[in-house]
mmCIF file of C-alpha atoms and ligand atoms in Angstrom:
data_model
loop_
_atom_site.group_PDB
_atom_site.id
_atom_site.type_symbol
_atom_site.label_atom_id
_atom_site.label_comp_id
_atom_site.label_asym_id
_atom_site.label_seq_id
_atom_site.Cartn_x
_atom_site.Cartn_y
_atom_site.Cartn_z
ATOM 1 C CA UNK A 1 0.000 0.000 0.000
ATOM 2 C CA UNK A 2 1.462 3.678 -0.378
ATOM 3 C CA UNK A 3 0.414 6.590 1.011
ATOM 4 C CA UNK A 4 1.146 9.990 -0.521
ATOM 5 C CA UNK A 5 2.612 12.021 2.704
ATOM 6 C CA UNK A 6 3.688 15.700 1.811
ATOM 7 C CA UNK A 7 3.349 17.161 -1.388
ATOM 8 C CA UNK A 8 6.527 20.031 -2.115
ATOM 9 C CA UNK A 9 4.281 23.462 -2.582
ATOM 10 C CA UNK A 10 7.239 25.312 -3.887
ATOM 11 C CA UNK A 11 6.226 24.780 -7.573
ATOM 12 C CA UNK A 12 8.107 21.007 -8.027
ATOM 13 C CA UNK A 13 6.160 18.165 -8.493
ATOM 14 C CA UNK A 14 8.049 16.295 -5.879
ATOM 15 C CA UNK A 15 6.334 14.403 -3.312
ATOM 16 C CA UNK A 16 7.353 12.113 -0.207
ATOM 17 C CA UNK A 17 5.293 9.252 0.455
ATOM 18 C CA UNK A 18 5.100 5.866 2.947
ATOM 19 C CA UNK A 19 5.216 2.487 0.752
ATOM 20 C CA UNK A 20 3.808 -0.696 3.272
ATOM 21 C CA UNK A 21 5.423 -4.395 2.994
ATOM 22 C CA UNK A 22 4.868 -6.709 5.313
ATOM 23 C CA UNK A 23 8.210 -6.763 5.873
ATOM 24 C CA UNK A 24 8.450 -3.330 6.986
ATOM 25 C CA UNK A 25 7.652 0.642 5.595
ATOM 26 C CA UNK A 26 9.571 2.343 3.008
ATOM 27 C CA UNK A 27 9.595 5.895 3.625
ATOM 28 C CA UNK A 28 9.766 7.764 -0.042
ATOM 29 C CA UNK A 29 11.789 9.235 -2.373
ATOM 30 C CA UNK A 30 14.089 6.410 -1.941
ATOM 31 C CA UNK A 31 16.971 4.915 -3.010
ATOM 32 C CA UNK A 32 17.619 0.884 -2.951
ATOM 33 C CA UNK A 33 20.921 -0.660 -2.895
ATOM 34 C CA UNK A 34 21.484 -3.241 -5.560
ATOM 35 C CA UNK A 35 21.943 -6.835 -4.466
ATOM 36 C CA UNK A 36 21.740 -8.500 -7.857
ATOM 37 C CA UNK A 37 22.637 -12.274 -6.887
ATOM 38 C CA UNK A 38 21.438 -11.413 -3.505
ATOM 39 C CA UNK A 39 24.349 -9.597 -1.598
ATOM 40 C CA UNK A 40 24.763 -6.159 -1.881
ATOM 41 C CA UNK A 41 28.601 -6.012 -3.327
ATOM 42 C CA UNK A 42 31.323 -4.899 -0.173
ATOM 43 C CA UNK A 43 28.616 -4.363 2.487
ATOM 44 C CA UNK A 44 27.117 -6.780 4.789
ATOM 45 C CA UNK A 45 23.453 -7.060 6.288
ATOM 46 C CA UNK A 46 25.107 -5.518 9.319
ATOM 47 C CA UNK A 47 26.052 -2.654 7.232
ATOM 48 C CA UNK A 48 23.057 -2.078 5.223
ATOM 49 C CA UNK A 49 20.875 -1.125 8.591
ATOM 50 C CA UNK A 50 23.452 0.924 10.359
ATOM 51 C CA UNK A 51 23.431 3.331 6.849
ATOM 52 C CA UNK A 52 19.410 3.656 6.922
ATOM 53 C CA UNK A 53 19.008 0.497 3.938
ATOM 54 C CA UNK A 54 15.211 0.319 3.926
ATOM 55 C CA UNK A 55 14.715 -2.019 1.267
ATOM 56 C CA UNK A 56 17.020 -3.629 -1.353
ATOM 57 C CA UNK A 57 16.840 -4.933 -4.881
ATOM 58 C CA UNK A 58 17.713 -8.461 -6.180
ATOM 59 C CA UNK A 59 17.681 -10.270 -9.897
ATOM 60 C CA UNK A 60 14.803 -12.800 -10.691
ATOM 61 C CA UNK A 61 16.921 -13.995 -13.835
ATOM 62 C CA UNK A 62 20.598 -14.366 -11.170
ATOM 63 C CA UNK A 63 19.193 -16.251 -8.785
ATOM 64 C CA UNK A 64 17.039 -18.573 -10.758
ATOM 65 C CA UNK A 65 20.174 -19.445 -12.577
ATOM 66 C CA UNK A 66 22.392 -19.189 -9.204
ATOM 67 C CA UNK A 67 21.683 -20.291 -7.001
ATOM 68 C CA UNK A 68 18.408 -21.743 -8.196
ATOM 69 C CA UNK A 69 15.090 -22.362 -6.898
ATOM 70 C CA UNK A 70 15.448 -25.171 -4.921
ATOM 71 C CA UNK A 71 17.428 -23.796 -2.109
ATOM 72 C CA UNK A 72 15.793 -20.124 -1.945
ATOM 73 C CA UNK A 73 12.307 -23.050 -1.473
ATOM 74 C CA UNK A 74 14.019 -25.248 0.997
ATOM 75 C CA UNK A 75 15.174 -21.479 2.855
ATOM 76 C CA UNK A 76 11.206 -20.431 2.890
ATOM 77 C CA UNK A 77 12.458 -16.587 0.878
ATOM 78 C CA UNK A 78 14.850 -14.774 -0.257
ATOM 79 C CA UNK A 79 15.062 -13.013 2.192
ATOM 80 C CA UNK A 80 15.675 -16.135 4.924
ATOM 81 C CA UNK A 81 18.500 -17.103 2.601
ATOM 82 C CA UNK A 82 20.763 -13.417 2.780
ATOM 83 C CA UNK A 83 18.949 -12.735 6.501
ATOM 84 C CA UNK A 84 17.686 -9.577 5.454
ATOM 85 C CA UNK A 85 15.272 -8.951 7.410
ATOM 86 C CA UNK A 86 13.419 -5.939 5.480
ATOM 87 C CA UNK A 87 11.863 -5.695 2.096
ATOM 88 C CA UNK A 88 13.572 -6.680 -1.553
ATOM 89 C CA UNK A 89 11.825 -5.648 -4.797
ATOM 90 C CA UNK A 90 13.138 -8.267 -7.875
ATOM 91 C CA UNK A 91 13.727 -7.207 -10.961
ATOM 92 C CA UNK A 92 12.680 -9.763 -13.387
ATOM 93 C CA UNK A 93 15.732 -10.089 -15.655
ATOM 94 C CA UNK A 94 14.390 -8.710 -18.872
ATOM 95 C CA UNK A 95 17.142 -5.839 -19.125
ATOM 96 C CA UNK A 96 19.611 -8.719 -18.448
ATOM 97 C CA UNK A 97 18.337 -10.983 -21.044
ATOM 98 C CA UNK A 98 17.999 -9.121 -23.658
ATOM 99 C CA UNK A 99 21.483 -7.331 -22.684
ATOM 100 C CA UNK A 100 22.627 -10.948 -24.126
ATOM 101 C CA UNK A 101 23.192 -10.140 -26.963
ATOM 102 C CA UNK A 102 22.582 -12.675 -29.785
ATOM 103 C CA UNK A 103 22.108 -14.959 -27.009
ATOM 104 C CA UNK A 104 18.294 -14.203 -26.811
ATOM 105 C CA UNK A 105 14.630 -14.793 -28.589
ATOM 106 C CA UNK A 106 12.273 -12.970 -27.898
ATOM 107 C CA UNK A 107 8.308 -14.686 -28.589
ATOM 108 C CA UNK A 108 5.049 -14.378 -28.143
ATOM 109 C CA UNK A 109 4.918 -16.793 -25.683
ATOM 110 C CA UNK A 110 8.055 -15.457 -23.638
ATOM 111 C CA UNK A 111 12.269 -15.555 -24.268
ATOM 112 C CA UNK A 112 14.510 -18.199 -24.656
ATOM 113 C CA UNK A 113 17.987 -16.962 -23.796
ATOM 114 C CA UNK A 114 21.338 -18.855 -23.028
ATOM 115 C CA UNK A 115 22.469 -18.703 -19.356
ATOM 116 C CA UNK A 116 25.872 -16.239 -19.335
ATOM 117 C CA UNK A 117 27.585 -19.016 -17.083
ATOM 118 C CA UNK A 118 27.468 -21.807 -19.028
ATOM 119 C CA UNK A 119 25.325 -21.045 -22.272
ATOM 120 C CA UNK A 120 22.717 -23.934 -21.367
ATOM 121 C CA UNK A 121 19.123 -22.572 -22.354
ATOM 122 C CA UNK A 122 16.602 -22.003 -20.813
ATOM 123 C CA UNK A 123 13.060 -20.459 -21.407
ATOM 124 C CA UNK A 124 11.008 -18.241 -19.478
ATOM 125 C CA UNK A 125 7.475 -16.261 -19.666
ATOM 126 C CA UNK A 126 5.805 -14.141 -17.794
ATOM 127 C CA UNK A 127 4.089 -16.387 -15.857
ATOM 128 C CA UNK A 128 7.454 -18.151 -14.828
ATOM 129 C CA UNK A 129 9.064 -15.075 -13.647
ATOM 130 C CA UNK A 130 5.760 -14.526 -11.174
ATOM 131 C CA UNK A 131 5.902 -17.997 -10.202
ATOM 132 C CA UNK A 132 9.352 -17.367 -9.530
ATOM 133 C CA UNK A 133 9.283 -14.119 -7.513
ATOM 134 C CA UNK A 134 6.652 -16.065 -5.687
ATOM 135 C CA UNK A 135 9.601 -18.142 -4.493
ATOM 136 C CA UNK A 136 11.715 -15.700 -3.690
ATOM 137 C CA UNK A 137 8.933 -14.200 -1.882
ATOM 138 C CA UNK A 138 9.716 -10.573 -2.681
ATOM 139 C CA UNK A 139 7.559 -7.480 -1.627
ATOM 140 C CA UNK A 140 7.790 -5.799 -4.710
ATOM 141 C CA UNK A 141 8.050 -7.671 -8.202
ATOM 142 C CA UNK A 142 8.678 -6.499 -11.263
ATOM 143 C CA UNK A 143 6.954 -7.803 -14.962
ATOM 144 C CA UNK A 144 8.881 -9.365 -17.194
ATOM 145 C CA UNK A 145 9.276 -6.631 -20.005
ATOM 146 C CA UNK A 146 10.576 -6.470 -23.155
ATOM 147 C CA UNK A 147 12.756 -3.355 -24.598
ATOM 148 C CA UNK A 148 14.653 -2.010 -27.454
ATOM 149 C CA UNK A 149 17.955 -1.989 -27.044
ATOM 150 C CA UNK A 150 19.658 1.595 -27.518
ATOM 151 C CA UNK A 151 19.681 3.295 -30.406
ATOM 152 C CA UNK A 152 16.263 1.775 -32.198
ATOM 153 C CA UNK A 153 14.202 2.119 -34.992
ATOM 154 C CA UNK A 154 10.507 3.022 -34.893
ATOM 155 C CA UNK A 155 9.228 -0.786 -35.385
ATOM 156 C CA UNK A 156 11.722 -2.084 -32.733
ATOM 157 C CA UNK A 157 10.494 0.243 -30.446
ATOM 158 C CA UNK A 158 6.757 -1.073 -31.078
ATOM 159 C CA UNK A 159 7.552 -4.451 -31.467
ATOM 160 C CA UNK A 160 8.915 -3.990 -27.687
ATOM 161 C CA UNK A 161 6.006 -2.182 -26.264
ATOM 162 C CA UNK A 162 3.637 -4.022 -28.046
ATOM 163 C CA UNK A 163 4.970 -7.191 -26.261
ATOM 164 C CA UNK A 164 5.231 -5.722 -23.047
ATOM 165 C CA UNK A 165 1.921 -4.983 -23.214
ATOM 166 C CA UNK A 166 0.887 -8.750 -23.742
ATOM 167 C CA UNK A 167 3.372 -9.967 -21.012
ATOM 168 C CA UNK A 168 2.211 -7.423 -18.474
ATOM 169 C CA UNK A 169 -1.269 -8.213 -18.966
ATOM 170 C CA UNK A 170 -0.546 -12.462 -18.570
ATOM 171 C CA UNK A 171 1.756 -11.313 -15.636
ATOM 172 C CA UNK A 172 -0.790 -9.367 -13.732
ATOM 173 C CA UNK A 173 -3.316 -12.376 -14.574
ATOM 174 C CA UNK A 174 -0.790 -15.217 -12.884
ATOM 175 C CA UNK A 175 -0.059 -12.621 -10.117
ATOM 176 C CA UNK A 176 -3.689 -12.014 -9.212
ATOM 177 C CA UNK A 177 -4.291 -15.915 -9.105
ATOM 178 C CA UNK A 178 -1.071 -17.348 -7.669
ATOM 179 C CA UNK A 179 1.061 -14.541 -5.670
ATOM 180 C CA UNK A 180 0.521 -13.573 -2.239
ATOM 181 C CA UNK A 181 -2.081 -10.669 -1.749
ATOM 182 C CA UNK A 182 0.638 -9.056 0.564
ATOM 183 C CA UNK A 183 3.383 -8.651 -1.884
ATOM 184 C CA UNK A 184 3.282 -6.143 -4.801
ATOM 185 C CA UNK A 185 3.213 -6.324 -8.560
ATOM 186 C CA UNK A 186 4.836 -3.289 -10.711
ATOM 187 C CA UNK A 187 4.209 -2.923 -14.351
ATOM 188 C CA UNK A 188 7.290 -1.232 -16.430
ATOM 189 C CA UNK A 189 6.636 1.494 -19.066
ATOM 190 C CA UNK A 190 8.783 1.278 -22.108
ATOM 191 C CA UNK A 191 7.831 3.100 -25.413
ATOM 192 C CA UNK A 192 11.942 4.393 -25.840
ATOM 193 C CA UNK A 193 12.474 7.795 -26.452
ATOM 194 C CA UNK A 194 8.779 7.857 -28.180
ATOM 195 C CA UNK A 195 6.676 10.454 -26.391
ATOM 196 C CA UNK A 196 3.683 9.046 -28.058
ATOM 197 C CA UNK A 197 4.344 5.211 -27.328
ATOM 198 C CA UNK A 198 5.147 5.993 -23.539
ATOM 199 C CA UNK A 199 2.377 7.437 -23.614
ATOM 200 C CA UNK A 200 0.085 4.404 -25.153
ATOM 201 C CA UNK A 201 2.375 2.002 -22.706
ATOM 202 C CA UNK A 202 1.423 4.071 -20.201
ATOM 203 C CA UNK A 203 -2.069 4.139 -20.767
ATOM 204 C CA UNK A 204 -2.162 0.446 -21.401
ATOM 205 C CA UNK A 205 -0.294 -0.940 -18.124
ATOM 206 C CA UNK A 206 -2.960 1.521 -16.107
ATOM 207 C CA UNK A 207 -6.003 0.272 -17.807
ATOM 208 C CA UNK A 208 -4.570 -3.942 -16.710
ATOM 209 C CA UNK A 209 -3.981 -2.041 -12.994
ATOM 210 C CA UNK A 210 -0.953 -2.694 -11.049
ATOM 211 C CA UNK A 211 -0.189 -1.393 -7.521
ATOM 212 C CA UNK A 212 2.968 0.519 -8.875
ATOM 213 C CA UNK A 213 4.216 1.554 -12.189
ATOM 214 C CA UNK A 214 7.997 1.965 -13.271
ATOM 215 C CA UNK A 215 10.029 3.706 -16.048
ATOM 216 C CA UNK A 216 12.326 1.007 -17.642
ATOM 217 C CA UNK A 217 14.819 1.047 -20.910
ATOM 218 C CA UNK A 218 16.478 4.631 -20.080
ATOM 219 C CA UNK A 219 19.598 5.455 -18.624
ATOM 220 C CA UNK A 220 20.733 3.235 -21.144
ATOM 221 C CA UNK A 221 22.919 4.954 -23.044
ATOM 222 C CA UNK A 222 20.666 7.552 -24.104
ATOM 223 C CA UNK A 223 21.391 11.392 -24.459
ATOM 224 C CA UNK A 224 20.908 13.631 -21.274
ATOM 225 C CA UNK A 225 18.451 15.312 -23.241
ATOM 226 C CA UNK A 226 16.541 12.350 -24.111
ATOM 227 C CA UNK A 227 16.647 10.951 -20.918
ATOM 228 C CA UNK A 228 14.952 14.504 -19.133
ATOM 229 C CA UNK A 229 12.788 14.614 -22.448
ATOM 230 C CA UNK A 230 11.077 11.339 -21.452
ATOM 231 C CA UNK A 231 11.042 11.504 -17.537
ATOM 232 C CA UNK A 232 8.801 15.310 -17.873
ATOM 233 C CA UNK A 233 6.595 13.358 -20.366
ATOM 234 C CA UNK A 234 5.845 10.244 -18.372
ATOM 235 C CA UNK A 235 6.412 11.147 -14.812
ATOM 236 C CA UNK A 236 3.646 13.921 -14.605
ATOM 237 C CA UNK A 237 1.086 12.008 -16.778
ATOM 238 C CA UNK A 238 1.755 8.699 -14.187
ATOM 239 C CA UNK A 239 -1.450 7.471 -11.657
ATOM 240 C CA UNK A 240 -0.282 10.398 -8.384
ATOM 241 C CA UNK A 241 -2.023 7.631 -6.533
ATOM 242 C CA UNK A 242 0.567 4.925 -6.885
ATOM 243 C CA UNK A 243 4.469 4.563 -6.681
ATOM 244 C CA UNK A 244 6.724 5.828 -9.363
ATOM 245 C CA UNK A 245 9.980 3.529 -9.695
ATOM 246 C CA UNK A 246 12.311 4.592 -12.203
ATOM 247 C CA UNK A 247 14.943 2.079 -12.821
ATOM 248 C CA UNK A 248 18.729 2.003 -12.707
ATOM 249 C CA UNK A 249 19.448 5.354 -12.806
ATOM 250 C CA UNK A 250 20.777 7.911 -11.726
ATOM 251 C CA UNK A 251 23.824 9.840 -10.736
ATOM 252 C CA UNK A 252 22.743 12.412 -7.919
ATOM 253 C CA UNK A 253 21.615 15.406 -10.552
ATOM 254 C CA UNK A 254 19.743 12.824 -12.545
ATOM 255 C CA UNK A 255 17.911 11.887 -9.099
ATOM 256 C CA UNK A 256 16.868 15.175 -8.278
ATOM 257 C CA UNK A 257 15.280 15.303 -11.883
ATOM 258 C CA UNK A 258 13.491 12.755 -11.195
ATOM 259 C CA UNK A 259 12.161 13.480 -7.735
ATOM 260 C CA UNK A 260 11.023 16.829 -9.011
ATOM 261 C CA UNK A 261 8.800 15.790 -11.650
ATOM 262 C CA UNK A 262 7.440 13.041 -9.107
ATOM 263 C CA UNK A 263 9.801 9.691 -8.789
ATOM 264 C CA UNK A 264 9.600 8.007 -5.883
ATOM 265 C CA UNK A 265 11.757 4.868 -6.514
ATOM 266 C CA UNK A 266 15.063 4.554 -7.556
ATOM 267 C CA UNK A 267 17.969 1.511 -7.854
ATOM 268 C CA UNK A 268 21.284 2.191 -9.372
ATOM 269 C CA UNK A 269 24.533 -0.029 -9.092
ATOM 270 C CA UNK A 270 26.747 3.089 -9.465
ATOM 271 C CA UNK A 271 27.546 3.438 -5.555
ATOM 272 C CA UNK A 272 28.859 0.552 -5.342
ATOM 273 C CA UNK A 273 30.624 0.055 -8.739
ATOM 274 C CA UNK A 274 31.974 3.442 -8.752
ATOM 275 C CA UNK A 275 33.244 2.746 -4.553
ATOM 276 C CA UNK A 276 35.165 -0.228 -6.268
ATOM 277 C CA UNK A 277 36.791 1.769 -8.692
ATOM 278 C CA UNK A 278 37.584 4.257 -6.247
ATOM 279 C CA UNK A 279 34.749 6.563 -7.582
ATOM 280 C CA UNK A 280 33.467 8.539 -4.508
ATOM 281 C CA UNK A 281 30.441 10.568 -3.930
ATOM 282 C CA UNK A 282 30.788 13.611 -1.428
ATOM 283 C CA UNK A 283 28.885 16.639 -0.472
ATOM 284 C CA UNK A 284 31.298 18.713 -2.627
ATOM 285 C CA UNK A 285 31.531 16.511 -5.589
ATOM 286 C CA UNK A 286 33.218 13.558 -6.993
ATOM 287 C CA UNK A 287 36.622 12.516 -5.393
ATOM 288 C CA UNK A 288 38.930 10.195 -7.126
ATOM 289 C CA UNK A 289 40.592 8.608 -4.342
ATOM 290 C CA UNK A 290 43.656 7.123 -6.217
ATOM 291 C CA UNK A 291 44.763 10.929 -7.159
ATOM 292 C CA UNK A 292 48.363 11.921 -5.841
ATOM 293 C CA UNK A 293 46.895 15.049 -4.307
ATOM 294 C CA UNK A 294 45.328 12.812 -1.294
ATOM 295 C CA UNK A 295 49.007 11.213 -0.422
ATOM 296 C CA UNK A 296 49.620 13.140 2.414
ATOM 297 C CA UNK A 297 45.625 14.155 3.285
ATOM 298 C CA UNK A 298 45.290 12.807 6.787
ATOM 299 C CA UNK A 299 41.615 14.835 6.829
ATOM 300 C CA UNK A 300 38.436 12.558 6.692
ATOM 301 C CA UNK A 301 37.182 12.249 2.835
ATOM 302 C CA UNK A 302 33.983 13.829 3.388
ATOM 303 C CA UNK A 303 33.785 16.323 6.741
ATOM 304 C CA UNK A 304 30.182 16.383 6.291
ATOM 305 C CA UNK A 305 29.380 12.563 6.028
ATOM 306 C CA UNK A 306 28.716 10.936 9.574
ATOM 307 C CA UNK A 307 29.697 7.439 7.899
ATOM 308 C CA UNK A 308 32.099 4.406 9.400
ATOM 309 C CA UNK A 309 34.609 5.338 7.084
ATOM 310 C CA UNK A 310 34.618 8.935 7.215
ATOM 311 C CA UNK A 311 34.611 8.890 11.212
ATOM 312 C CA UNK A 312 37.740 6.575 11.146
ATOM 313 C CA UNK A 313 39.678 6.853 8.226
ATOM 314 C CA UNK A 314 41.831 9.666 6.263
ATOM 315 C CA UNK A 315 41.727 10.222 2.245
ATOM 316 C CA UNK A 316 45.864 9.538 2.345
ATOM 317 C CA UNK A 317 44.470 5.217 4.236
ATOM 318 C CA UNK A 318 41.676 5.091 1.211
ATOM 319 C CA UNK A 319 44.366 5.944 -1.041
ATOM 320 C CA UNK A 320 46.823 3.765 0.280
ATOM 321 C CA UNK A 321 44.105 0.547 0.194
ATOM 322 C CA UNK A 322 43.345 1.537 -3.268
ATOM 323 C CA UNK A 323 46.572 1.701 -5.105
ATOM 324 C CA UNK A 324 47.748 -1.589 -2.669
ATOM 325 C CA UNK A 325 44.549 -3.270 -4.048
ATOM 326 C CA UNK A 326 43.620 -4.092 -0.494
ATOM 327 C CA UNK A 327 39.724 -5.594 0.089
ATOM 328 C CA UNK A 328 39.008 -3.035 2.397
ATOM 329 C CA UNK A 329 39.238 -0.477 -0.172
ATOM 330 C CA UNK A 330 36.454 -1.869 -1.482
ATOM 331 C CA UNK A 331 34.626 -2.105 1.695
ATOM 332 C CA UNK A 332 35.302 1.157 3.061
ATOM 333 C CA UNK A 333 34.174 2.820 -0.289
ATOM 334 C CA UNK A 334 31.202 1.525 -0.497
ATOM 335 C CA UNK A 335 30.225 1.837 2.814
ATOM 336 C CA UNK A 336 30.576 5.752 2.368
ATOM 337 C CA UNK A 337 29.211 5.870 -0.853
ATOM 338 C CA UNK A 338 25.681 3.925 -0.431
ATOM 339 C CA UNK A 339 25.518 6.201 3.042
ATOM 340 C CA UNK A 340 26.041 9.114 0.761
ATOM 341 C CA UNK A 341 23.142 8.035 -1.347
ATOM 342 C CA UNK A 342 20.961 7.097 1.339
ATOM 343 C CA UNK A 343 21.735 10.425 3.292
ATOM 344 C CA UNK A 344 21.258 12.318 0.389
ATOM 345 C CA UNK A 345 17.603 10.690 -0.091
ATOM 346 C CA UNK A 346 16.941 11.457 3.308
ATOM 347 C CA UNK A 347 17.856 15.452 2.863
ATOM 348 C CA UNK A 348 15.372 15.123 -0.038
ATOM 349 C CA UNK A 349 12.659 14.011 1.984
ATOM 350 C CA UNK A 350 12.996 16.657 4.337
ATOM 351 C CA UNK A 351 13.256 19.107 2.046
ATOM 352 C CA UNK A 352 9.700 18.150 0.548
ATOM 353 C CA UNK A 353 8.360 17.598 3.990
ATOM 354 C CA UNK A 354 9.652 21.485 4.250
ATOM 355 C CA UNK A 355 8.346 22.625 0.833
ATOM 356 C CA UNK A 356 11.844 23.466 0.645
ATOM 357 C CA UNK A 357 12.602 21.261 -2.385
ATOM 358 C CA UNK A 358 14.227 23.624 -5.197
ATOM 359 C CA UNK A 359 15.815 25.384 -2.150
ATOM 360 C CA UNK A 360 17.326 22.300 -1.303
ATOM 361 C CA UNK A 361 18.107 21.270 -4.887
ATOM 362 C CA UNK A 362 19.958 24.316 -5.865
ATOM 363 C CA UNK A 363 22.112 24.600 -2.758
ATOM 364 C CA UNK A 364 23.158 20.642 -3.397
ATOM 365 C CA UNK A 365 24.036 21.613 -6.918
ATOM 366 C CA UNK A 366 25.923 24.758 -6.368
ATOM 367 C CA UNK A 367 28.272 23.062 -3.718
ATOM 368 C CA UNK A 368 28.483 19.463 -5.557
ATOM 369 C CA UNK A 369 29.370 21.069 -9.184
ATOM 370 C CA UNK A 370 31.733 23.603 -7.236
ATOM 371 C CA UNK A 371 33.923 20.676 -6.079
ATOM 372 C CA UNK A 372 36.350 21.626 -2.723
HETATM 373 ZN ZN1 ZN L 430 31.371 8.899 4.571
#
């Protein structure tokens, strides 16, 4: 269930909201760490609740290849099997299938694709991923979707939408007669960079009825342009009712986009990757860790983050773990840079609780584009 809280009434369209699970609330706009094959790279369980990790994100089409169904069955959930104890939204694997490429086929009936660990096939539909996701027992689960992959003609583009359409319409049918009334079903809007054919997706998935609706197939390699071009079309047009995911983006600016024009939702692997490639995220702007300049820093890398590894460590020990290639450069990063994130989500709230939004937004901005 979600329940619209505050909307911001300085102009924005941004909103903060409460999403129920029965495994606990979600307190919106938020931001969900990505746990793929069910771990959440460089951060433990531990970790995740001491940063303010209300809910995570795992992969329908990972763990039905690894580790497979039968021990997430004989563990009662997913999340019995990675002791998490609050709620996980799965993807369903479409991006990832059709990401193989050449190693796909796409049907009427659903997708054959060849596993990417040891090319034996396999086939799923949309009622398999449900029936899946049923297993895994996960609050939030996403349709299998189709999409065009980046750049695309016009008939790919419909071709994609057109079988979205079908699949979302047999998934929300399986859903309704199999899955547990407590867990929730998203459809995904896709349409590319087609005003007109978000539009009709849009339309479509609403008329079928889902208890959340997501923006899929951008922030894949698209132009900025593009990609603000088709969140102010969708977002706005989008049930105000029900919860707005947008998946697998953003950097922070992107974010704030999308909160203003009324996202909710968000997953992103960029935290974490980037903290592994010593990539981090501070209140004044990106830091590469590995530079020279932070040889001798003995200050904390970000004096404004309250974080494990800002509160114990200098920039001069990150750099020093990084170039030496040490594990706990990978840890410590990525401790700071999901808290970032999830600090950063947190500011947003409160600024919409406020109706201080824009004022909050530009002030970010100023001091994260300035750098130190
Ligand atoms: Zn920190």
């Amino acid at each position: 269930m979600f329940k619209l809280k505050n909307e911001d009434n300085g102009g924005a369209g941004a909103r903060t909201g409460v999403l129920s699970t029965k495994m606990g609330d979600i307190e919106t706009p938020v931001f969900m760490p990505v746990g793929t094959a069910g771990a959440v790279k460089g951060v433990t369980e531990e970790v995740l609740n001491s940063i303010g990790a209300s809910i995570i994100l795992g992969n329908t089409y990972h763990l039905f290849l690894r580790p497979g169904m039968e021990v997430i069955k004989k563990a009662g959930s997913l999340h019995k099997f990675i002791s998490w104890k609050k709620p996980i939204l799965t993807d369903s694997g479409g991006f990832q299938i059709f990401s193989l490429q050449g190693n796909s086929k796409v049907e009427e009936k659903g997708v054959e694709f060849k596993s990417h660990l040891d090319g034996s096939k396999f086939f799923l539909t949309p009622e398999s991923v449900v029936d899946i996701q049923n297993i895994l027992d996960s609050d939030i689960q996403m349709v299998l979707d189709n999409f065009a992959p980046n750049p695309s003609s016009h008939k790919e583009d419909k071709f994609a939408l057109d079988i979205t359409t079908l699949w979302a319409r047999r998934a929300r049918e399986r859903f309704l007669e199999v899955g547990k009334r407590e867990n929730m079903q998203f459809g995904i809007i896709q349409g590319g960079l087609n005003e007109d054919m978000r539009s009709e997706s849009l339309e479509k998935l609403t008329r079928i009825g889902f208890d959340g609706y997501a923006v899929g197939g951008l922030s894949v390699g698209e132009s900025r342009e593009d990609f603000l071009r088709i969140i102010s079309h969708i977002v706005p047009a989008m049930d105000p009712q029900k919860p707005h995911y947008l998946m697998g983006s953003g950097t922070p600016e992107e974010i704030l986009f999308a909160v203003e024009k009324g996202i909710d939702m968000f997953d992103c692997v960029m935290p974490t990757r980037n903290a592994r490639n010593g990539s981090l995220f501070t209140w004044s702007g990106k830091v590469s860790i590995k530079n020279e300049k932070h040889k001798l820093d003995l200050s904390p890398l970000d004096k404004d983050c309250g974080c494990y590894t800002c509160k114990n460590f200098s920039r001069a020990y990150l750099r020093h773990l990084y170039i030496s290639r040490e594990i706990n450069s990978s840890i410590l990063n990525s401790i700071h840079n999901l808290r970032f994130y999830l600090d950063f989500m947190q500011k947003i709230r409160y600024s919409i609780d406020s109706d201080k939004f824009l004022e909050f937004r530009d002030k970010f901005l100023f001091k994260y584009n300035k750098g130190e």
